[in-house]
Amino acid sequence: MELIEKYLAIWNETDPNSRRGLIDQVWAQDGTYTDPLAQVAGRDQIDALVGAVQQQFPGLVFRLGGPVDAHHDLARFTWHLGHPDAEPIAIGFDVAVIHDGHVAAVHGFLDRVPC
């Protein structure tokens, strides 16, 4: 699903202006992101969260861990975080709510996190 691929591209975009452009394209204005470590609302807070994650894990990339399963206004997918050619150091599972072609909410779960 193209929207989810663009969503993951946000997490990998290290240029702040390009990342913000992707956020504005992909996320609903009042979108929300929630996982066990973060809860943010709105594009500004989402942008700040992504920047903080990139600082915490420099050089690592997010990639799909399998196919995206979608129906109606929902998409679920597994993601991996790690070096491009190595085993992931973190694995998660997200459920995205889609509204009018934008991500309105992401509910994230962490299956494996680095120690």
N, CA, C and O atoms as a GROMACS GRO file, in nm:
protein
  460
    1MET      N    1   0.085  -0.118   0.000
    1MET     CA    2   0.000   0.000   0.000
    1MET      C    3   0.089   0.124   0.000
    1MET      O    4   0.173   0.142   0.088
    2GLU      N    5   0.070   0.207  -0.099
    2GLU     CA    6   0.158   0.322  -0.120
    2GLU      C    7   0.160   0.420  -0.001
    2GLU      O    8   0.266   0.473   0.033
    3LEU      N    9   0.046   0.443   0.061
    3LEU     CA   10   0.041   0.537   0.173
    3LEU      C   11   0.128   0.489   0.289
    3LEU      O   12   0.196   0.569   0.353
    4ILE      N   13   0.128   0.360   0.315
    4ILE     CA   14   0.210   0.306   0.425
    4ILE      C   15   0.358   0.312   0.388
    4ILE      O   16   0.442   0.337   0.475
    5GLU      N   17   0.392   0.291   0.262
    5GLU     CA   18   0.531   0.305   0.220
    5GLU      C   19   0.578   0.449   0.239
    5GLU      O   20   0.691   0.472   0.281
    6LYS      N   21   0.492   0.546   0.209
    6LYS     CA   22   0.526   0.686   0.231
    6LYS      C   23   0.536   0.716   0.381
    6LYS      O   24   0.621   0.794   0.424
    7TYR      N   25   0.449   0.654   0.460
    7TYR     CA   26   0.454   0.670   0.606
    7TYR      C   27   0.591   0.626   0.658
    7TYR      O   28   0.653   0.697   0.737
    8LEU      N   29   0.638   0.510   0.614
    8LEU     CA   30   0.770   0.462   0.659
    8LEU      C   31   0.882   0.551   0.605
    8LEU      O   32   0.983   0.570   0.672
    9ALA      N   33   0.864   0.605   0.486
    9ALA     CA   34   0.965   0.695   0.429
    9ALA      C   35   0.986   0.817   0.518
    9ALA      O   36   1.097   0.870   0.526
   10ILE      N   37   0.881   0.861   0.585
   10ILE     CA   38   0.894   0.974   0.679
   10ILE      C   39   0.997   0.941   0.786
   10ILE      O   40   1.082   1.024   0.818
   11TRP      N   41   0.990   0.822   0.841
   11TRP     CA   42   1.080   0.782   0.949
   11TRP      C   43   1.225   0.772   0.902
   11TRP      O   44   1.317   0.778   0.983
   12ASN      N   45   1.246   0.756   0.771
   12ASN     CA   46   1.380   0.742   0.716
   12ASN      C   47   1.435   0.872   0.656
   12ASN      O   48   1.553   0.880   0.624
   13GLU      N   49   1.351   0.972   0.642
   13GLU     CA   50   1.394   1.098   0.580
   13GLU      C   51   1.465   1.185   0.684
   13GLU      O   52   1.403   1.231   0.780
   14THR      N   53   1.594   1.206   0.663
   14THR     CA   54   1.673   1.281   0.761
   14THR      C   55   1.681   1.430   0.732
   14THR      O   56   1.719   1.507   0.820
   15ASP      N   57   1.645   1.472   0.611
   15ASP     CA   58   1.642   1.616   0.582
   15ASP      C   59   1.513   1.673   0.642
   15ASP      O   60   1.404   1.632   0.601
   16PRO      N   61   1.522   1.766   0.736
   16PRO     CA   62   1.402   1.816   0.804
   16PRO      C   63   1.296   1.875   0.710
   16PRO      O   64   1.177   1.853   0.730
   17ASN      N   65   1.338   1.949   0.608
   17ASN     CA   66   1.240   2.009   0.516
   17ASN      C   67   1.170   1.902   0.432
   17ASN      O   68   1.049   1.908   0.412
   18SER      N   69   1.246   1.805   0.383
   18SER     CA   70   1.186   1.698   0.304
   18SER      C   71   1.094   1.612   0.391
   18SER      O   72   0.986   1.572   0.348
   19ARG      N   73   1.139   1.586   0.515
   19ARG     CA   74   1.056   1.507   0.606
   19ARG      C   75   0.924   1.578   0.633
   19ARG      O   76   0.819   1.515   0.632
   20ARG      N   77   0.930   1.709   0.656
   20ARG     CA   78   0.807   1.783   0.684
   20ARG      C   79   0.714   1.782   0.563
   20ARG      O   80   0.592   1.774   0.578
   21GLY      N   81   0.771   1.789   0.444
   21GLY     CA   82   0.689   1.781   0.324
   21GLY      C   83   0.616   1.648   0.315
   21GLY      O   84   0.498   1.643   0.278
   22LEU      N   85   0.685   1.539   0.349
   22LEU     CA   86   0.621   1.408   0.351
   22LEU      C   87   0.512   1.400   0.458
   22LEU      O   88   0.404   1.346   0.434
   23ILE      N   89   0.541   1.455   0.575
   23ILE     CA   90   0.441   1.455   0.683
   23ILE      C   91   0.316   1.529   0.638
   23ILE      O   92   0.204   1.480   0.659
   24ASP      N   93   0.333   1.644   0.577
   24ASP     CA   94   0.217   1.721   0.530
   24ASP      C   95   0.140   1.647   0.422
   24ASP      O   96   0.018   1.663   0.411
   25GLN      N   97   0.209   1.566   0.344
   25GLN     CA   98   0.144   1.490   0.237
   25GLN      C   99   0.071   1.367   0.291
   25GLN      O  100  -0.036   1.333   0.243
   26VAL      N  101   0.129   1.301   0.390
   26VAL     CA  102   0.080   1.171   0.437
   26VAL      C  103  -0.018   1.183   0.554
   26VAL      O  104  -0.119   1.114   0.557
   27TRP      N  105   0.011   1.270   0.649
   27TRP     CA  106  -0.065   1.276   0.774
   27TRP      C  107  -0.181   1.375   0.765
   27TRP      O  108  -0.170   1.480   0.702
   28ALA      N  109  -0.292   1.341   0.828
   28ALA     CA  110  -0.400   1.436   0.848
   28ALA      C  111  -0.350   1.546   0.941
   28ALA      O  112  -0.263   1.522   1.025
   29GLN      N  113  -0.404   1.664   0.927
   29GLN     CA  114  -0.360   1.780   1.006
   29GLN      C  115  -0.362   1.750   1.157
   29GLN      O  116  -0.270   1.788   1.229
   30ASP      N  117  -0.466   1.681   1.203
   30ASP     CA  118  -0.481   1.652   1.346
   30ASP      C  119  -0.450   1.505   1.377
   30ASP      O  120  -0.502   1.449   1.474
   31GLY      N  121  -0.365   1.443   1.295
   31GLY     CA  122  -0.331   1.303   1.314
   31GLY      C  123  -0.269   1.276   1.451
   31GLY      O  124  -0.208   1.363   1.512
   32THR      N  125  -0.285   1.153   1.496
   32THR     CA  126  -0.229   1.112   1.625
   32THR      C  127  -0.143   0.988   1.608
   32THR      O  128  -0.170   0.902   1.524
   33TYR      N  129  -0.039   0.980   1.691
   33TYR     CA  130   0.050   0.865   1.694
   33TYR      C  131   0.063   0.821   1.839
   33TYR      O  132   0.092   0.902   1.927
   34THR      N  133   0.041   0.692   1.862
   34THR     CA  134   0.052   0.638   1.998
   34THR      C  135   0.125   0.504   1.993
   34THR      O  136   0.088   0.416   1.915
   35ASP      N  137   0.226   0.489   2.075
   35ASP     CA  138   0.289   0.360   2.100
   35ASP      C  139   0.324   0.354   2.248
   35ASP      O  140   0.296   0.450   2.320
   36PRO      N  141   0.384   0.246   2.297
   36PRO     CA  142   0.411   0.238   2.441
   36PRO      C  143   0.504   0.347   2.495
   36PRO      O  144   0.507   0.372   2.616
   37LEU      N  145   0.581   0.412   2.407
   37LEU     CA  146   0.678   0.512   2.452
   37LEU      C  147   0.641   0.655   2.418
   37LEU      O  148   0.705   0.748   2.467
   38ALA      N  149   0.538   0.675   2.337
   38ALA     CA  150   0.505   0.810   2.292
   38ALA      C  151   0.357   0.823   2.262
   38ALA      O  152   0.290   0.728   2.224
   39GLN      N  153   0.308   0.946   2.281
   39GLN     CA  154   0.172   0.980   2.242
   39GLN      C  155   0.174   1.126   2.197
   39GLN      O  156   0.194   1.216   2.279
   40VAL      N  157   0.154   1.148   2.067
   40VAL     CA  158   0.162   1.283   2.012
   40VAL      C  159   0.042   1.308   1.921
   40VAL      O  160  -0.023   1.215   1.872
   41ALA      N  161   0.014   1.438   1.901
   41ALA     CA  162  -0.098   1.477   1.815
   41ALA      C  163  -0.056   1.596   1.730
   41ALA      O  164   0.010   1.688   1.778
   42GLY      N  165  -0.096   1.593   1.604
   42GLY     CA  166  -0.067   1.703   1.513
   42GLY      C  167   0.065   1.684   1.441
   42GLY      O  168   0.154   1.615   1.490
   43ARG      N  169   0.075   1.746   1.326
   43ARG     CA  170   0.193   1.729   1.241
   43ARG      C  171   0.321   1.779   1.306
   43ARG      O  172   0.426   1.718   1.288
   44ASP      N  173   0.315   1.888   1.382
   44ASP     CA  174   0.435   1.939   1.447
   44ASP      C  175   0.491   1.840   1.547
   44ASP      O  176   0.612   1.815   1.549
   45GLN      N  177   0.404   1.782   1.629
   45GLN     CA  178   0.450   1.685   1.729
   45GLN      C  179   0.498   1.555   1.664
   45GLN      O  180   0.593   1.493   1.711
   46ILE      N  181   0.432   1.514   1.555
   46ILE     CA  182   0.476   1.395   1.483
   46ILE      C  183   0.615   1.418   1.426
   46ILE      O  184   0.702   1.332   1.435
   47ASP      N  185   0.636   1.535   1.368
   47ASP     CA  186   0.767   1.571   1.312
   47ASP      C  187   0.873   1.569   1.422
   47ASP      O  188   0.982   1.515   1.401
   48ALA      N  189   0.844   1.625   1.537
   48ALA     CA  190   0.939   1.628   1.648
   48ALA      C  191   0.970   1.486   1.696
   48ALA      O  192   1.086   1.455   1.727
   49LEU      N  193   0.870   1.400   1.703
   49LEU     CA  194   0.892   1.262   1.746
   49LEU      C  195   0.983   1.189   1.649
   49LEU      O  196   1.077   1.121   1.691
   50VAL      N  197   0.956   1.202   1.520
   50VAL     CA  198   1.039   1.134   1.420
   50VAL      C  199   1.184   1.184   1.430
   50VAL      O  200   1.277   1.104   1.425
   51GLY      N  201   1.203   1.314   1.445
   51GLY     CA  202   1.338   1.368   1.460
   51GLY      C  203   1.408   1.312   1.582
   51GLY      O  204   1.527   1.281   1.576
   52ALA      N  205   1.336   1.298   1.692
   52ALA     CA  206   1.395   1.243   1.814
   52ALA      C  207   1.434   1.096   1.796
   52ALA      O  208   1.539   1.054   1.843
   53VAL      N  209   1.350   1.020   1.729
   53VAL     CA  210   1.381   0.879   1.704
   53VAL      C  211   1.504   0.869   1.615
   53VAL      O  212   1.590   0.783   1.638
   54GLN      N  213   1.514   0.954   1.515
   54GLN     CA  214   1.632   0.952   1.428
   54GLN      C  215   1.760   0.986   1.506
   54GLN      O  216   1.866   0.930   1.478
   55GLN      N  217   1.751   1.077   1.601
   55GLN     CA  218   1.868   1.110   1.683
   55GLN      C  219   1.906   0.993   1.773
   55GLN      O  220   2.024   0.970   1.799
   56GLN      N  221   1.805   0.921   1.822
   56GLN     CA  222   1.831   0.808   1.910
   56GLN      C  223   1.891   0.689   1.835
   56GLN      O  224   1.971   0.614   1.890
   57PHE      N  225   1.852   0.673   1.707
   57PHE     CA  226   1.897   0.559   1.627
   57PHE      C  227   1.959   0.605   1.495
   57PHE      O  228   1.907   0.573   1.389
   58PRO      N  229   2.069   0.681   1.500
   58PRO     CA  230   2.128   0.735   1.377
   58PRO      C  231   2.175   0.623   1.283
   58PRO      O  232   2.233   0.524   1.326
   59GLY      N  233   2.148   0.643   1.154
   59GLY     CA  234   2.194   0.548   1.054
   59GLY      C  235   2.108   0.426   1.036
   59GLY      O  236   2.133   0.346   0.946
   60LEU      N  237   2.007   0.409   1.121
   60LEU     CA  238   1.919   0.293   1.108
   60LEU      C  239   1.800   0.330   1.021
   60LEU      O  240   1.761   0.447   1.012
   61VAL      N  241   1.741   0.229   0.958
   61VAL     CA  242   1.627   0.254   0.869
   61VAL      C  243   1.509   0.164   0.906
   61VAL      O  244   1.525   0.052   0.954
   62PHE      N  245   1.392   0.220   0.882
   62PHE     CA  246   1.268   0.144   0.897
   62PHE      C  247   1.235   0.080   0.763
   62PHE      O  248   1.251   0.142   0.658
   63ARG      N  249   1.187  -0.043   0.767
   63ARG     CA  250   1.140  -0.111   0.646
   63ARG      C  251   1.024  -0.202   0.683
   63ARG      O  252   1.011  -0.244   0.797
   64LEU      N  253   0.942  -0.232   0.584
   64LEU     CA  254   0.831  -0.322   0.608
   64LEU      C  255   0.886  -0.461   0.641
   64LEU      O  256   0.983  -0.507   0.582
   65GLY      N  257   0.822  -0.526   0.738
   65GLY     CA  258   0.861  -0.661   0.776
   65GLY      C  259   0.778  -0.767   0.709
   65GLY      O  260   0.795  -0.886   0.736
   66GLY      N  261   0.689  -0.727   0.621
   66GLY     CA  262   0.600  -0.818   0.550
   66GLY      C  263   0.496  -0.738   0.475
   66GLY      O  264   0.508  -0.616   0.464
   67PRO      N  265   0.396  -0.804   0.423
   67PRO     CA  266   0.294  -0.731   0.346
   67PRO      C  267   0.206  -0.645   0.436
   67PRO      O  268   0.189  -0.672   0.555
   68VAL      N  269   0.149  -0.542   0.376
   68VAL     CA  270   0.050  -0.457   0.444
   68VAL      C  271  -0.085  -0.522   0.425
   68VAL      O  272  -0.123  -0.557   0.313
   69ASP      N  273  -0.158  -0.538   0.534
   69ASP     CA  274  -0.293  -0.595   0.530
   69ASP      C  275  -0.391  -0.480   0.555
   69ASP      O  276  -0.387  -0.416   0.660
   70ALA      N  277  -0.478  -0.454   0.458
   70ALA     CA  278  -0.565  -0.338   0.469
   70ALA      C  279  -0.708  -0.373   0.429
   70ALA      O  280  -0.731  -0.457   0.342
   71HIS      N  281  -0.802  -0.308   0.495
   71HIS     CA  282  -0.943  -0.312   0.457
   71HIS      C  283  -1.010  -0.187   0.512
   71HIS      O  284  -0.967  -0.130   0.611
   72HIS      N  285  -1.116  -0.147   0.445
   72HIS     CA  286  -1.190  -0.026   0.481
   72HIS      C  287  -1.094   0.090   0.505
   72HIS      O  288  -1.022   0.130   0.413
   73ASP      N  289  -1.091   0.144   0.624
   73ASP     CA  290  -1.003   0.257   0.654
   73ASP      C  291  -0.889   0.217   0.748
   73ASP      O  292  -0.838   0.301   0.822
   74LEU      N  293  -0.850   0.090   0.745
   74LEU     CA  294  -0.747   0.038   0.834
   74LEU      C  295  -0.637  -0.031   0.757
   74LEU      O  296  -0.660  -0.093   0.653
   75ALA      N  297  -0.516  -0.019   0.809
   75ALA     CA  298  -0.402  -0.094   0.754
   75ALA      C  299  -0.316  -0.140   0.871
   75ALA      O  300  -0.290  -0.063   0.964
   76ARG      N  301  -0.275  -0.264   0.866
   76ARG     CA  302  -0.185  -0.315   0.970
   76ARG      C  303  -0.059  -0.369   0.902
   76ARG      O  304  -0.064  -0.424   0.792
   77PHE      N  305   0.053  -0.351   0.971
   77PHE     CA  306   0.180  -0.392   0.911
   77PHE      C  307   0.285  -0.405   1.020
   77PHE      O  308   0.278  -0.342   1.125
   78THR      N  309   0.382  -0.491   0.990
   78THR     CA  310   0.498  -0.508   1.076
   78THR      C  311   0.613  -0.429   1.015
   78THR      O  312   0.630  -0.426   0.894
   79TRP      N  313   0.692  -0.365   1.102
   79TRP     CA  314   0.809  -0.291   1.055
   79TRP      C  315   0.932  -0.340   1.129
   79TRP      O  316   0.924  -0.392   1.241
   80HIS      N  317   1.045  -0.323   1.064
   80HIS     CA  318   1.176  -0.356   1.122
   80HIS      C  319   1.260  -0.230   1.124
   80HIS      O  320   1.252  -0.148   1.032
   81LEU      N  321   1.340  -0.213   1.227
   81LEU     CA  322   1.436  -0.103   1.237
   81LEU      C  323   1.574  -0.162   1.254
   81LEU      O  324   1.599  -0.243   1.343
   82GLY      N  325   1.665  -0.120   1.166
   82GLY     CA  326   1.802  -0.168   1.176
   82GLY      C  327   1.886  -0.117   1.062
   82GLY      O  328   1.843  -0.033   0.982
   83HIS      N  329   2.008  -0.169   1.056
   83HIS     CA  330   2.095  -0.139   0.943
   83HIS      C  331   2.037  -0.208   0.820
   83HIS      O  332   1.981  -0.317   0.833
   84PRO      N  333   2.050  -0.150   0.703
   84PRO     CA  334   1.983  -0.204   0.584
   84PRO      C  335   2.012  -0.351   0.555
   84PRO      O  336   1.922  -0.422   0.510
   85ASP      N  337   2.133  -0.398   0.580
   85ASP     CA  338   2.169  -0.536   0.545
   85ASP      C  339   2.190  -0.624   0.668
   85ASP      O  340   2.266  -0.721   0.662
   86ALA      N  341   2.123  -0.593   0.778
   86ALA     CA  342   2.144  -0.669   0.902
   86ALA      C  343   2.009  -0.703   0.965
   86ALA      O  344   1.904  -0.652   0.925
   87GLU      N  345   2.016  -0.790   1.061
   87GLU     CA  346   1.896  -0.823   1.138
   87GLU      C  347   1.844  -0.697   1.208
   87GLU      O  348   1.924  -0.615   1.253
   88PRO      N  349   1.714  -0.681   1.218
   88PRO     CA  350   1.661  -0.562   1.286
   88PRO      C  351   1.692  -0.564   1.435
   88PRO      O  352   1.696  -0.670   1.498
   89ILE      N  353   1.714  -0.445   1.491
   89ILE     CA  354   1.732  -0.436   1.635
   89ILE      C  355   1.598  -0.412   1.705
   89ILE      O  356   1.585  -0.434   1.825
   90ALA      N  357   1.500  -0.365   1.628
   90ALA     CA  358   1.366  -0.343   1.682
   90ALA      C  359   1.264  -0.389   1.579
   90ALA      O  360   1.284  -0.376   1.458
   91ILE      N  361   1.154  -0.443   1.630
   91ILE     CA  362   1.043  -0.488   1.545
   91ILE      C  363   0.915  -0.438   1.609
   91ILE      O  364   0.898  -0.445   1.731
   92GLY      N  365   0.827  -0.388   1.527
   92GLY     CA  366   0.700  -0.339   1.577
   92GLY      C  367   0.585  -0.373   1.484
   92GLY      O  368   0.605  -0.422   1.373
   93PHE      N  369   0.467  -0.347   1.532
   93PHE     CA  370   0.343  -0.375   1.459
   93PHE      C  371   0.255  -0.252   1.474
   93PHE      O  372   0.225  -0.211   1.586
   94ASP      N  373   0.214  -0.194   1.364
   94ASP     CA  374   0.132  -0.073   1.367
   94ASP      C  375  -0.003  -0.097   1.300
   94ASP      O  376  -0.015  -0.177   1.208
   95VAL      N  377  -0.101  -0.026   1.349
   95VAL     CA  378  -0.232  -0.020   1.286
   95VAL      C  379  -0.257   0.127   1.253
   95VAL      O  380  -0.258   0.212   1.341
   96ALA      N  381  -0.277   0.155   1.125
   96ALA     CA  382  -0.303   0.291   1.079
   96ALA      C  383  -0.450   0.307   1.045
   96ALA      O  384  -0.511   0.221   0.982
   97VAL      N  385  -0.506   0.419   1.087
   97VAL     CA  386  -0.642   0.456   1.050
   97VAL      C  387  -0.630   0.561   0.940
   97VAL      O  388  -0.560   0.661   0.956
   98ILE      N  389  -0.697   0.537   0.830
   98ILE     CA  390  -0.686   0.624   0.713
   98ILE      C  391  -0.818   0.696   0.692
   98ILE      O  392  -0.925   0.636   0.694
   99HIS      N  393  -0.808   0.828   0.670
   99HIS     CA  394  -0.927   0.909   0.646
   99HIS      C  395  -0.898   1.008   0.534
   99HIS      O  396  -0.800   1.083   0.540
  100ASP      N  397  -0.981   1.007   0.432
  100ASP     CA  398  -0.965   1.098   0.317
  100ASP      C  399  -0.826   1.092   0.256
  100ASP      O  400  -0.769   1.194   0.218
  101GLY      N  401  -0.770   0.971   0.248
  101GLY     CA  402  -0.640   0.954   0.185
  101GLY      C  403  -0.520   0.991   0.269
  101GLY      O  404  -0.407   0.991   0.219
  102HIS      N  405  -0.542   1.023   0.397
  102HIS     CA  406  -0.433   1.060   0.488
  102HIS      C  407  -0.433   0.966   0.609
  102HIS      O  408  -0.536   0.909   0.645
  103VAL      N  409  -0.318   0.953   0.670
  103VAL     CA  410  -0.310   0.879   0.796
  103VAL      C  411  -0.370   0.967   0.905
  103VAL      O  412  -0.319   1.076   0.932
  104ALA      N  413  -0.477   0.920   0.967
  104ALA     CA  414  -0.543   0.995   1.074
  104ALA      C  415  -0.491   0.953   1.212
  104ALA      O  416  -0.490   1.034   1.305
  105ALA      N  417  -0.449   0.828   1.224
  105ALA     CA  418  -0.399   0.778   1.353
  105ALA      C  419  -0.312   0.656   1.328
  105ALA      O  420  -0.337   0.578   1.236
  106VAL      N  421  -0.212   0.640   1.411
  106VAL     CA  422  -0.131   0.518   1.413
  106VAL      C  423  -0.127   0.470   1.557
  106VAL      O  424  -0.097   0.546   1.650
  107HIS      N  425  -0.158   0.342   1.573
  107HIS     CA  426  -0.152   0.274   1.703
  107HIS      C  427  -0.038   0.173   1.692
  107HIS      O  428  -0.051   0.074   1.621
  108GLY      N  429   0.072   0.198   1.762
  108GLY     CA  430   0.190   0.116   1.748
  108GLY      C  431   0.215   0.025   1.867
  108GLY      O  432   0.183   0.057   1.981
  109PHE      N  433   0.271  -0.089   1.836
  109PHE     CA  434   0.309  -0.190   1.936
  109PHE      C  435   0.454  -0.229   1.912
  109PHE      O  436   0.496  -0.243   1.797
  110LEU      N  437   0.529  -0.247   2.018
  110LEU     CA  438   0.670  -0.283   2.008
  110LEU      C  439   0.686  -0.429   2.045
  110LEU      O  440   0.659  -0.469   2.158
  111ASP      N  441   0.732  -0.509   1.949
  111ASP     CA  442   0.751  -0.652   1.972
  111ASP      C  443   0.893  -0.685   2.019
  111ASP      O  444   0.912  -0.777   2.098
  112ARG      N  445   0.991  -0.609   1.969
  112ARG     CA  446   1.129  -0.627   2.012
  112ARG      C  447   1.192  -0.489   2.018
  112ARG      O  448   1.181  -0.411   1.923
  113VAL      N  449   1.257  -0.458   2.128
  113VAL     CA  450   1.326  -0.330   2.143
  113VAL      C  451   1.469  -0.356   2.188
  113VAL      O  452   1.497  -0.456   2.254
  114PRO      N  453   1.561  -0.265   2.152
  114PRO     CA  454   1.700  -0.285   2.196
  114PRO      C  455   1.714  -0.266   2.346
  114PRO      O  456   1.641  -0.188   2.408
  115CYS      N  457   1.807  -0.339   2.403
  115CYS     CA  458   1.832  -0.328   2.547
  115CYS      C  459   1.902  -0.202   2.583
  115CYS      O  460   1.931  -0.178   2.700
   0.00000   0.00000   0.00000
